[in-house]
Short mmCIF file of C-alpha atoms in Angstrom, two decimals:
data_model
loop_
_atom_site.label_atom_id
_atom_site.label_comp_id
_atom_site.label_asym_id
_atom_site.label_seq_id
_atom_site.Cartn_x
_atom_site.Cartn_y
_atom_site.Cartn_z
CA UNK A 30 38.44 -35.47 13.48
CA UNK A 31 37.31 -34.06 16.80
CA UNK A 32 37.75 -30.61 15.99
CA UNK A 33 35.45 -31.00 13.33
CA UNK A 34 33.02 -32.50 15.58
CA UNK A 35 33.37 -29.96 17.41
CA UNK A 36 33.20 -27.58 14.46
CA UNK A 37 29.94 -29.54 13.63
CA UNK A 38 28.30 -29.19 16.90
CA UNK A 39 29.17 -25.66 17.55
CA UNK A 40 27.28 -24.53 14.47
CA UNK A 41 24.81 -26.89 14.72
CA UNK A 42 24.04 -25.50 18.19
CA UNK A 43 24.11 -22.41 17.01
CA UNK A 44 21.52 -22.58 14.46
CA UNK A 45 18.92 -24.68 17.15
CA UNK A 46 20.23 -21.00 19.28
CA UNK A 47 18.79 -18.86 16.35
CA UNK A 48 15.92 -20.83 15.29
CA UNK A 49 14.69 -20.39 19.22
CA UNK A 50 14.69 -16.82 19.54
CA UNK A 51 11.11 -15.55 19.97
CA UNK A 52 10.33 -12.65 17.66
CA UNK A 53 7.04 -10.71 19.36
CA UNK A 54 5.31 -8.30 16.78
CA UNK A 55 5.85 -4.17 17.74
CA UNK A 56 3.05 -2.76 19.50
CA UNK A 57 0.84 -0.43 18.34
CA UNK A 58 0.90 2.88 20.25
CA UNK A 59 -2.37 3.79 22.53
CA UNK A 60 -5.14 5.92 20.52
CA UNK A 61 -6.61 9.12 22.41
CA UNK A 62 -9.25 11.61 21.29
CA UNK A 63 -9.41 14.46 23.29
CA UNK A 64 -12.41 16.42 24.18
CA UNK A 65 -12.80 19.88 25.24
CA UNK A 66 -12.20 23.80 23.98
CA UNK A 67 -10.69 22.79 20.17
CA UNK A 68 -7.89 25.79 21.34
CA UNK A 69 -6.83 23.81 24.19
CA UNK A 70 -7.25 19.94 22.57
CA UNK A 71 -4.90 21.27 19.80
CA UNK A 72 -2.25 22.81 22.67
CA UNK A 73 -2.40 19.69 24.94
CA UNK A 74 -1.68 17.58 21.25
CA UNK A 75 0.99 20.03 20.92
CA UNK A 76 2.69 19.21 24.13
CA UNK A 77 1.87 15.46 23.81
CA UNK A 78 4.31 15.05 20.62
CA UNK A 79 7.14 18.07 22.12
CA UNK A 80 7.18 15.36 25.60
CA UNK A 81 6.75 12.15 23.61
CA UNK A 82 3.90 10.96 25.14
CA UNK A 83 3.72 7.33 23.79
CA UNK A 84 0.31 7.59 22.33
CA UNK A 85 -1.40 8.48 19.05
CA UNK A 86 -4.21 11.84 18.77
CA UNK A 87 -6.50 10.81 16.70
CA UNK A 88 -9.63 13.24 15.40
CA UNK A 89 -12.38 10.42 15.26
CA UNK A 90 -13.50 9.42 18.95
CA UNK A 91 -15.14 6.13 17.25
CA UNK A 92 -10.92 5.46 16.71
CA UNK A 93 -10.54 5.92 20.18
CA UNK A 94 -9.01 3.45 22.73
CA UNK A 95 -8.72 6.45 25.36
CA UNK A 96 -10.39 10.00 25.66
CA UNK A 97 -8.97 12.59 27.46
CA UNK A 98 -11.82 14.92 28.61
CA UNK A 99 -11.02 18.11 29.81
CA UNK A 100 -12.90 21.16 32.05
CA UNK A 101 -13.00 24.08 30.96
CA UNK A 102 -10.43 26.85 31.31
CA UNK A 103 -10.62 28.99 34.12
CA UNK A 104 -8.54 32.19 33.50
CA UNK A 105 -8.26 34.19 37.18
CA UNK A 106 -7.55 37.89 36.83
CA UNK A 107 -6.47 40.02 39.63
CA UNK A 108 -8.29 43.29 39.83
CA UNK A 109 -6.60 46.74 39.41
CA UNK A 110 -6.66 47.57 43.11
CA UNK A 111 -5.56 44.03 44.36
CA UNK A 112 -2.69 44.00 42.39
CA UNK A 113 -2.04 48.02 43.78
CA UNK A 114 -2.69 46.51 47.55
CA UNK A 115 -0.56 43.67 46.72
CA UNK A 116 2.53 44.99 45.49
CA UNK A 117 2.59 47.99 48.39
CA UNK A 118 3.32 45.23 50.68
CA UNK A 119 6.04 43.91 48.41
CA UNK A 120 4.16 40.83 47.27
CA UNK A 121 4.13 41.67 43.68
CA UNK A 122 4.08 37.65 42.64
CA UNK A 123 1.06 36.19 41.14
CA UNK A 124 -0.34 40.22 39.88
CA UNK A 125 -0.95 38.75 36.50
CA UNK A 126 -3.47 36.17 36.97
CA UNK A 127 -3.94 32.40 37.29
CA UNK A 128 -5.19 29.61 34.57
CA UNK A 129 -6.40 26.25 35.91
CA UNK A 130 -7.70 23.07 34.50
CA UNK A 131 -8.89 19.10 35.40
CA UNK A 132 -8.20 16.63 32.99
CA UNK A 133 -9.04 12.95 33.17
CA UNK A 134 -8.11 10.16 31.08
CA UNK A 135 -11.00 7.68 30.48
CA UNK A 136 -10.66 4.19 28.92
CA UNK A 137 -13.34 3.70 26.41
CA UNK A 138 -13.86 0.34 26.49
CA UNK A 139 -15.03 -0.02 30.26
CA UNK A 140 -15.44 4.26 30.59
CA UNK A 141 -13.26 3.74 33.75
CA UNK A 142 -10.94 6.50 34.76
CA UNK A 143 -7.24 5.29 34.56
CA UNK A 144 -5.80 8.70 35.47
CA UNK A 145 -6.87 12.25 36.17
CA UNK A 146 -4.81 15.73 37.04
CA UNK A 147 -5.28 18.87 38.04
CA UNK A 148 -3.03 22.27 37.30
CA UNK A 149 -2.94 25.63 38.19
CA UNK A 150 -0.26 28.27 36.47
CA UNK A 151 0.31 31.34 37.84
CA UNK A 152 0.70 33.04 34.03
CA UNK A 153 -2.21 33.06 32.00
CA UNK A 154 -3.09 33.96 28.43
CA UNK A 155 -1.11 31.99 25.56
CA UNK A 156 1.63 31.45 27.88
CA UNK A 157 -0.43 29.95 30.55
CA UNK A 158 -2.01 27.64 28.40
CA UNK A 159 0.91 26.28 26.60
CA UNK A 160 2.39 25.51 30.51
CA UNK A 161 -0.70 23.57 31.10
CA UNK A 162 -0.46 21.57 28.52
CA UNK A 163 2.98 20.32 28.64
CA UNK A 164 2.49 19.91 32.32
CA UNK A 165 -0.62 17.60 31.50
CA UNK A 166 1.76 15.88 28.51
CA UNK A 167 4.38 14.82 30.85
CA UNK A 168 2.54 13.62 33.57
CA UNK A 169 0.70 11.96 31.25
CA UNK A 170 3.63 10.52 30.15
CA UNK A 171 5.43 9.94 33.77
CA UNK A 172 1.94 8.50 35.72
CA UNK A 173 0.13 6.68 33.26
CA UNK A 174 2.02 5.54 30.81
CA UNK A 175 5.40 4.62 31.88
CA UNK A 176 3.20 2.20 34.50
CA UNK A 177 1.73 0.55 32.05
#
């Protein structure tokens, strides 16, 4: 008779266990348009989904919960005769050119700025730009998101 008590109130307990648990509905990622040169909004999407930034690109700004504005490119070529001077005094690093940008991250609701970076590659062309963008994706990822 007692173990079937104590059959009885170990179930029962169990169920009162299981009828408790709290079951919270899966968040929807965070929405971001981003604005600037269409070449570099599709490379900086590109890099957002290779470093799994936790957010959603959308194409409609009004769908929007974040936009990430950025400057434009700025592509620095060294000249013929710098690169000549430079690499006489063994200092041949840095002969092909820099690429910079700013980007900042603005919430639409208040237009504050939650987050903003700025990088400078010392390759440009295609190769430059595709090393900005991941580096934009994954700090994205590392200072604004994972603090949320």
């Amino acid at each position: 008779m007692k173990s079937s008590l104590a059959l009885i109130a170990l179930v029962f307990g169990s169920t009162l266990t299981f009828s408790q648990a709290v079951v919270t509905p899966a968040t929807k990622p965070d929405t971001i348009f981003i604005k600037g040169d269409s070449d570099f909004s599709v490379a900086i999407s590109a890099a957002m989904r290779k470093k799994d930034v936790p957010a959603t690109v959308v194409l409609d700004e009004k769908n929007a919960e974040y936009i990430l504005q950025s400057s434009s490119v700025a592509i620095q070529t060294e000249s013929g005769l710098g690169k000549l001077a430079r690499c006489a005094f063994a200092y041949c690093a840095g002969i092909g050119g820099s690429t910079n940008v700013s980007v900042q991250l603005v919430r639409v609701s208040d237009t504050a700025v939650v987050w903003a970076y700025q990088v400078k590659k010392g390759n440009s062309g295609s190769h430059g730009a595709q090393s900005m963008s991941e580096a934009i994706a994954k700090h994205l990822k590392n200072e604004y998101f994972k603090k949320q």
